PDB file of C-alpha atoms in Angstrom:
ATOM      1  CA  MET A 231      13.438 -39.647 -42.822  1.00 37.00           C
ATOM      2  CA  ALA A 232      12.326 -41.066 -46.177  1.00 50.00           C
ATOM      3  CA  LYS A 233      12.103 -38.718 -49.125  1.00 90.00           C
ATOM      4  CA  ARG A 234       9.338 -38.779 -51.671  1.00 94.00           C
ATOM      5  CA  LEU A 235       8.213 -36.481 -54.441  1.00 96.00           C
ATOM      6  CA  VAL A 236       4.625 -36.513 -55.708  1.00 97.00           C
ATOM      7  CA  LEU A 237       4.136 -35.249 -59.244  1.00 97.00           C
ATOM      8  CA  GLY A 238       0.669 -34.540 -60.585  1.00 97.00           C
ATOM      9  CA  ILE A 239       0.385 -34.886 -64.352  1.00 97.00           C
ATOM     10  CA  THR A 240      -2.569 -33.351 -66.126  1.00 96.00           C
ATOM     11  CA  GLY A 241      -3.625 -32.322 -69.616  1.00 95.00           C
ATOM     12  CA  GLY A 242      -6.581 -32.481 -71.921  1.00 92.00           C
ATOM     13  CA  LEU A 243      -7.814 -35.256 -74.157  1.00 93.00           C
ATOM     14  CA  GLY A 244      -5.021 -36.451 -76.458  1.00 94.00           C
ATOM     15  CA  SER A 245      -2.354 -34.272 -74.834  1.00 95.00           C
ATOM     16  CA  GLY A 246      -0.092 -37.209 -73.971  1.00 95.00           C
ATOM     17  CA  LYS A 247      -0.277 -37.008 -70.175  1.00 95.00           C
ATOM     18  CA  THR A 248      -0.508 -40.782 -69.731  1.00 94.00           C
ATOM     19  CA  THR A 249       2.426 -41.268 -72.084  1.00 96.00           C
ATOM     20  CA  VAL A 250       4.470 -38.858 -69.947  1.00 97.00           C
ATOM     21  CA  ALA A 251       3.403 -40.741 -66.802  1.00 97.00           C
ATOM     22  CA  MET A 252       4.430 -44.054 -68.386  1.00 96.00           C
ATOM     23  CA  ILE A 253       7.837 -42.683 -69.409  1.00 97.00           C
ATOM     24  CA  LEU A 254       8.371 -41.544 -65.811  1.00 97.00           C
ATOM     25  CA  ALA A 255       7.277 -44.994 -64.597  1.00 97.00           C
ATOM     26  CA  GLU A 256       9.911 -46.548 -66.866  1.00 96.00           C
ATOM     27  CA  LYS A 257      12.452 -44.422 -65.002  1.00 96.00           C
ATOM     28  CA  GLY A 258      11.295 -45.790 -61.644  1.00 96.00           C
ATOM     29  CA  ALA A 259       8.365 -43.591 -60.607  1.00 97.00           C
ATOM     30  CA  VAL A 260       5.251 -45.216 -59.146  1.00 97.00           C
ATOM     31  CA  HIS A 261       2.327 -44.540 -61.518  1.00 97.00           C
ATOM     32  CA  ILE A 262      -1.111 -43.882 -59.994  1.00 97.00           C
ATOM     33  CA  ASP A 263      -3.726 -43.654 -62.766  1.00 96.00           C
ATOM     34  CA  ALA A 264      -6.876 -41.717 -61.817  1.00 95.00           C
ATOM     35  CA  ASP A 265      -8.752 -42.984 -64.891  1.00 93.00           C
ATOM     36  CA  LYS A 266      -8.028 -46.585 -63.912  1.00 95.00           C
ATOM     37  CA  ILE A 267      -9.285 -45.918 -60.379  1.00 96.00           C
ATOM     38  CA  GLY A 268     -12.420 -44.345 -61.872  1.00 93.00           C
ATOM     39  CA  HIS A 269     -13.008 -47.366 -64.117  1.00 93.00           C
ATOM     40  CA  GLU A 270     -12.636 -49.702 -61.122  1.00 94.00           C
ATOM     41  CA  LEU A 271     -15.216 -47.645 -59.207  1.00 93.00           C
ATOM     42  CA  LEU A 272     -17.677 -47.943 -62.081  1.00 93.00           C
ATOM     43  CA  GLU A 273     -17.161 -51.714 -62.188  1.00 92.00           C
ATOM     44  CA  LYS A 274     -16.928 -52.661 -58.508  1.00 92.00           C
ATOM     45  CA  ASP A 275     -18.439 -50.003 -56.236  1.00 93.00           C
ATOM     46  CA  MET A 276     -22.141 -50.838 -55.977  1.00 93.00           C
ATOM     47  CA  GLU A 277     -22.886 -47.523 -54.258  1.00 95.00           C
ATOM     48  CA  VAL A 278     -21.417 -45.677 -57.268  1.00 94.00           C
ATOM     49  CA  VAL A 279     -23.431 -47.889 -59.649  1.00 94.00           C
ATOM     50  CA  ARG A 280     -26.606 -47.133 -57.670  1.00 94.00           C
ATOM     51  CA  GLU A 281     -25.968 -43.360 -57.646  1.00 95.00           C
ATOM     52  CA  ILE A 282     -25.168 -43.286 -61.362  1.00 95.00           C
ATOM     53  CA  LYS A 283     -28.297 -45.310 -62.156  1.00 93.00           C
ATOM     54  CA  GLU A 284     -30.397 -42.870 -60.094  1.00 94.00           C
ATOM     55  CA  GLN A 285     -28.791 -39.855 -61.778  1.00 93.00           C
ATOM     56  CA  PHE A 286     -28.578 -41.025 -65.393  1.00 93.00           C
ATOM     57  CA  GLY A 287     -31.204 -43.768 -65.678  1.00 92.00           C
ATOM     58  CA  GLU A 288     -31.314 -47.479 -66.430  1.00 91.00           C
ATOM     59  CA  GLU A 289     -30.177 -46.898 -70.016  1.00 91.00           C
ATOM     60  CA  VAL A 290     -26.537 -46.494 -68.897  1.00 93.00           C
ATOM     61  CA  LEU A 291     -26.588 -50.091 -67.572  1.00 91.00           C
ATOM     62  CA  ILE A 292     -26.180 -53.412 -69.317  1.00 90.00           C
ATOM     63  CA  ALA A 293     -26.937 -56.496 -67.200  1.00 87.00           C
ATOM     64  CA  GLY A 294     -26.716 -54.381 -64.035  1.00 85.00           C
ATOM     65  CA  LYS A 295     -23.283 -52.985 -64.886  1.00 89.00           C
ATOM     66  CA  ILE A 296     -22.398 -49.507 -66.100  1.00 94.00           C
ATOM     67  CA  ASP A 297     -21.771 -49.315 -69.825  1.00 92.00           C
ATOM     68  CA  ARG A 298     -19.004 -46.695 -69.983  1.00 91.00           C
ATOM     69  CA  GLY A 299     -19.780 -45.906 -73.631  1.00 89.00           C
ATOM     70  CA  LYS A 300     -23.428 -45.130 -72.891  1.00 91.00           C
ATOM     71  CA  LEU A 301     -22.495 -43.152 -69.779  1.00 93.00           C
ATOM     72  CA  ALA A 302     -19.922 -41.160 -71.776  1.00 89.00           C
ATOM     73  CA  GLY A 303     -22.576 -40.411 -74.389  1.00 87.00           C
ATOM     74  CA  LYS A 304     -24.774 -38.820 -71.729  1.00 89.00           C
ATOM     75  CA  VAL A 305     -21.974 -37.092 -69.845  1.00 88.00           C
ATOM     76  CA  PHE A 306     -20.129 -35.552 -72.785  1.00 84.00           C
ATOM     77  CA  SER A 307     -23.292 -34.253 -74.421  1.00 81.00           C
ATOM     78  CA  ASP A 308     -24.109 -31.963 -71.494  1.00 77.00           C
ATOM     79  CA  GLY A 309     -21.789 -30.070 -69.145  1.00 72.00           C
ATOM     80  CA  GLY A 310     -24.335 -30.405 -66.336  1.00 85.00           C
ATOM     81  CA  ASN A 311     -24.177 -34.177 -66.643  1.00 88.00           C
ATOM     82  CA  MET A 312     -20.381 -34.007 -66.432  1.00 86.00           C
ATOM     83  CA  GLU A 313     -20.676 -32.031 -63.189  1.00 88.00           C
ATOM     84  CA  ARG A 314     -23.118 -34.566 -61.735  1.00 91.00           C
ATOM     85  CA  LEU A 315     -20.852 -37.505 -62.595  1.00 92.00           C
ATOM     86  CA  CYS A 316     -17.881 -35.685 -61.048  1.00 90.00           C
ATOM     87  CA  GLU A 317     -19.880 -35.074 -57.854  1.00 93.00           C
ATOM     88  CA  ILE A 318     -20.393 -38.843 -57.584  1.00 95.00           C
ATOM     89  CA  THR A 319     -16.916 -40.038 -58.532  1.00 93.00           C
ATOM     90  CA  HIS A 320     -14.351 -37.331 -57.682  1.00 91.00           C
ATOM     91  CA  PRO A 321     -14.469 -37.608 -53.883  1.00 92.00           C
ATOM     92  CA  ARG A 322     -14.007 -41.384 -54.111  1.00 94.00           C
ATOM     93  CA  ILE A 323     -11.225 -41.161 -56.686  1.00 93.00           C
ATOM     94  CA  ALA A 324      -9.451 -38.497 -54.624  1.00 92.00           C
ATOM     95  CA  ARG A 325      -9.718 -40.645 -51.484  1.00 93.00           C
ATOM     96  CA  ALA A 326      -8.272 -43.683 -53.309  1.00 94.00           C
ATOM     97  CA  ILE A 327      -5.396 -41.611 -54.727  1.00 95.00           C
ATOM     98  CA  LYS A 328      -4.595 -40.144 -51.300  1.00 94.00           C
ATOM     99  CA  GLU A 329      -4.551 -43.631 -49.774  1.00 95.00           C
ATOM    100  CA  LYS A 330      -2.181 -44.889 -52.482  1.00 96.00           C
ATOM    101  CA  VAL A 331       0.117 -41.864 -52.114  1.00 95.00           C
ATOM    102  CA  ASN A 332       0.150 -42.117 -48.316  1.00 94.00           C
ATOM    103  CA  ALA A 333       1.110 -45.796 -48.500  1.00 95.00           C
ATOM    104  CA  ILE A 334       4.407 -44.894 -50.231  1.00 95.00           C
ATOM    105  CA  ASP A 335       7.202 -43.428 -48.129  1.00 92.00           C
ATOM    106  CA  GLU A 336       9.913 -42.720 -50.664  1.00 94.00           C
ATOM    107  CA  GLY A 337      10.707 -42.225 -54.321  1.00 95.00           C
ATOM    108  CA  VAL A 338       8.866 -40.437 -57.079  1.00 96.00           C
ATOM    109  CA  ILE A 339       5.111 -40.911 -57.344  1.00 97.00           C
ATOM    110  CA  VAL A 340       3.241 -39.825 -60.473  1.00 97.00           C
ATOM    111  CA  VAL A 341      -0.477 -39.076 -60.147  1.00 97.00           C
ATOM    112  CA  ASP A 342      -1.863 -39.205 -63.698  1.00 96.00           C
ATOM    113  CA  ALA A 343      -5.178 -37.331 -63.547  1.00 94.00           C
ATOM    114  CA  PRO A 344      -6.866 -35.473 -66.420  1.00 90.00           C
ATOM    115  CA  LEU A 345      -8.950 -33.506 -63.896  1.00 88.00           C
ATOM    116  CA  LEU A 346      -6.168 -33.049 -61.333  1.00 92.00           C
ATOM    117  CA  ILE A 347      -6.798 -29.327 -60.942  1.00 90.00           C
ATOM    118  CA  GLU A 348     -10.591 -29.476 -61.287  1.00 86.00           C
ATOM    119  CA  ALA A 349     -10.843 -32.242 -58.663  1.00 84.00           C
ATOM    120  CA  GLY A 350      -8.693 -30.344 -56.165  1.00 84.00           C
ATOM    121  CA  LEU A 351      -5.941 -32.964 -56.236  1.00 87.00           C
ATOM    122  CA  GLY A 352      -3.269 -30.294 -56.654  1.00 85.00           C
ATOM    123  CA  ALA A 353      -3.156 -30.125 -52.855  1.00 87.00           C
ATOM    124  CA  ILE A 354      -1.738 -33.647 -52.538  1.00 91.00           C
ATOM    125  CA  VAL A 355       1.058 -33.241 -55.089  1.00 96.00           C
ATOM    126  CA  ASP A 356       4.372 -31.419 -54.741  1.00 95.00           C
ATOM    127  CA  ARG A 357       4.478 -30.263 -58.362  1.00 96.00           C
ATOM    128  CA  VAL A 358       1.932 -30.080 -61.172  1.00 96.00           C
ATOM    129  CA  ILE A 359       3.077 -31.000 -64.677  1.00 97.00           C
ATOM    130  CA  LEU A 360       0.819 -29.860 -67.512  1.00 97.00           C
ATOM    131  CA  VAL A 361       1.174 -31.709 -70.821  1.00 97.00           C
ATOM    132  CA  LYS A 362      -0.013 -29.487 -73.680  1.00 96.00           C
ATOM    133  CA  ALA A 363      -0.669 -29.879 -77.377  1.00 95.00           C
ATOM    134  CA  SER A 364      -2.670 -27.891 -79.900  1.00 94.00           C
ATOM    135  CA  ASP A 365      -6.361 -28.742 -80.206  1.00 94.00           C
ATOM    136  CA  GLU A 366      -5.747 -29.984 -83.753  1.00 95.00           C
ATOM    137  CA  ILE A 367      -3.147 -32.467 -82.513  1.00 95.00           C
ATOM    138  CA  LYS A 368      -5.326 -33.542 -79.569  1.00 95.00           C
ATOM    139  CA  ILE A 369      -8.251 -34.200 -81.910  1.00 95.00           C
ATOM    140  CA  ALA A 370      -6.071 -36.111 -84.370  1.00 96.00           C
ATOM    141  CA  ARG A 371      -4.741 -38.305 -81.556  1.00 95.00           C
ATOM    142  CA  ALA A 372      -8.240 -38.992 -80.217  1.00 94.00           C
ATOM    143  CA  VAL A 373      -9.479 -39.857 -83.711  1.00 96.00           C
ATOM    144  CA  GLY A 374      -6.446 -42.122 -84.140  1.00 95.00           C
ATOM    145  CA  ARG A 375      -7.616 -44.023 -81.040  1.00 94.00           C
ATOM    146  CA  GLY A 376     -11.053 -44.587 -82.560  1.00 94.00           C
ATOM    147  CA  MET A 377     -13.048 -41.582 -81.365  1.00 93.00           C
ATOM    148  CA  SER A 378     -15.074 -39.587 -83.865  1.00 93.00           C
ATOM    149  CA  LYS A 379     -13.965 -36.031 -84.552  1.00 95.00           C
ATOM    150  CA  GLU A 380     -17.333 -34.738 -83.307  1.00 93.00           C
ATOM    151  CA  GLU A 381     -16.968 -36.634 -80.022  1.00 90.00           C
ATOM    152  CA  ALA A 382     -13.399 -35.358 -79.558  1.00 92.00           C
ATOM    153  CA  LEU A 383     -14.578 -31.773 -80.142  1.00 92.00           C
ATOM    154  CA  ARG A 384     -17.435 -32.229 -77.643  1.00 89.00           C
ATOM    155  CA  ARG A 385     -15.090 -33.584 -74.983  1.00 90.00           C
ATOM    156  CA  LEU A 386     -12.518 -30.842 -75.499  1.00 90.00           C
ATOM    157  CA  ALA A 387     -15.238 -28.199 -75.187  1.00 88.00           C
ATOM    158  CA  LEU A 388     -16.142 -29.535 -71.736  1.00 86.00           C
ATOM    159  CA  GLN A 389     -12.551 -29.564 -70.460  1.00 89.00           C
ATOM    160  CA  MET A 390     -10.711 -26.759 -68.719  1.00 90.00           C
ATOM    161  CA  PRO A 391      -8.554 -25.025 -71.366  1.00 93.00           C
ATOM    162  CA  ASP A 392      -4.777 -25.447 -71.118  1.00 92.00           C
ATOM    163  CA  GLU A 393      -4.428 -21.697 -70.609  1.00 93.00           C
ATOM    164  CA  GLU A 394      -6.379 -21.979 -67.334  1.00 93.00           C
ATOM    165  CA  LYS A 395      -4.472 -25.074 -66.226  1.00 94.00           C
ATOM    166  CA  GLU A 396      -1.182 -23.241 -66.803  1.00 94.00           C
ATOM    167  CA  ARG A 397      -1.927 -21.064 -63.756  1.00 94.00           C
ATOM    168  CA  SER A 398      -1.633 -24.119 -61.512  1.00 93.00           C
ATOM    169  CA  ALA A 399       1.260 -25.782 -63.361  1.00 95.00           C
ATOM    170  CA  ASP A 400       4.833 -25.813 -62.063  1.00 95.00           C
ATOM    171  CA  ILE A 401       6.190 -27.506 -65.194  1.00 95.00           C
ATOM    172  CA  ILE A 402       4.791 -27.405 -68.739  1.00 95.00           C
ATOM    173  CA  ILE A 403       5.623 -30.000 -71.377  1.00 95.00           C
ATOM    174  CA  GLU A 404       4.764 -29.088 -74.958  1.00 94.00           C
ATOM    175  CA  ASN A 405       3.835 -32.336 -76.719  1.00 95.00           C
ATOM    176  CA  SER A 406       3.197 -31.252 -80.286  1.00 92.00           C
ATOM    177  CA  LYS A 407       6.097 -33.080 -81.908  1.00 90.00           C
ATOM    178  CA  ASP A 408       7.153 -36.720 -81.975  1.00 90.00           C
ATOM    179  CA  MET A 409       7.941 -39.299 -79.310  1.00 93.00           C
ATOM    180  CA  VAL A 410      11.679 -38.612 -79.490  1.00 94.00           C
ATOM    181  CA  GLU A 411      11.111 -34.954 -78.542  1.00 93.00           C
ATOM    182  CA  LEU A 412       8.649 -35.921 -75.820  1.00 95.00           C
ATOM    183  CA  ARG A 413      11.127 -38.381 -74.276  1.00 95.00           C
ATOM    184  CA  LYS A 414      13.843 -35.729 -74.414  1.00 94.00           C
ATOM    185  CA  GLY A 415      11.596 -33.285 -72.542  1.00 93.00           C
ATOM    186  CA  VAL A 416      10.679 -35.884 -69.920  1.00 96.00           C
ATOM    187  CA  ASP A 417      14.375 -36.815 -69.514  1.00 95.00           C
ATOM    188  CA  GLU A 418      15.175 -33.168 -68.768  1.00 93.00           C
ATOM    189  CA  ILE A 419      12.453 -33.028 -66.129  1.00 92.00           C
ATOM    190  CA  TRP A 420      13.639 -36.304 -64.593  1.00 94.00           C
ATOM    191  CA  GLN A 421      17.170 -34.900 -64.304  1.00 92.00           C
ATOM    192  CA  ARG A 422      15.862 -31.723 -62.600  1.00 88.00           C
ATOM    193  CA  ILE A 423      13.819 -33.605 -60.050  1.00 83.00           C
TER     194      ILE A 423
END
């Protein structure tokens, strides 16, 4: 019988979870990116576009397509809006991830999902890896990618704190140093698994 291991990687804005997933992919893991699946839904699933338009109004559309920047502005300004968007997208994202995971019989699969725990995806992974960093470092990284400090603070305030995520984590990676230290930590995990 084929052997596979499904790792769920989660962490807040600017924690480095996608970097960890990419390092694992370099080592041979299959990388499934929940954010990418979500972006594809917003671009291609007309039912999702219709539901988002009904929920958030015409102003989140440009030429009939969802403007992710405008949608983010609405969603990250109000926790209730975040919940409504998640109600529309999470079941579809979870279904797509499950299909991708189930199509692979062997090897290491990495599910890179910022809302892994919140979306109930912990049930489809064998181990949950939490990538942590201090809020100051997370904010600095987000600002370094072009986000305003105010926006980064707003987004962090709407996310589940790392302390809560730790309860569901099997492995914790502290990512407050440099890339060399991060790679060393990921190498150690790769050797263990």
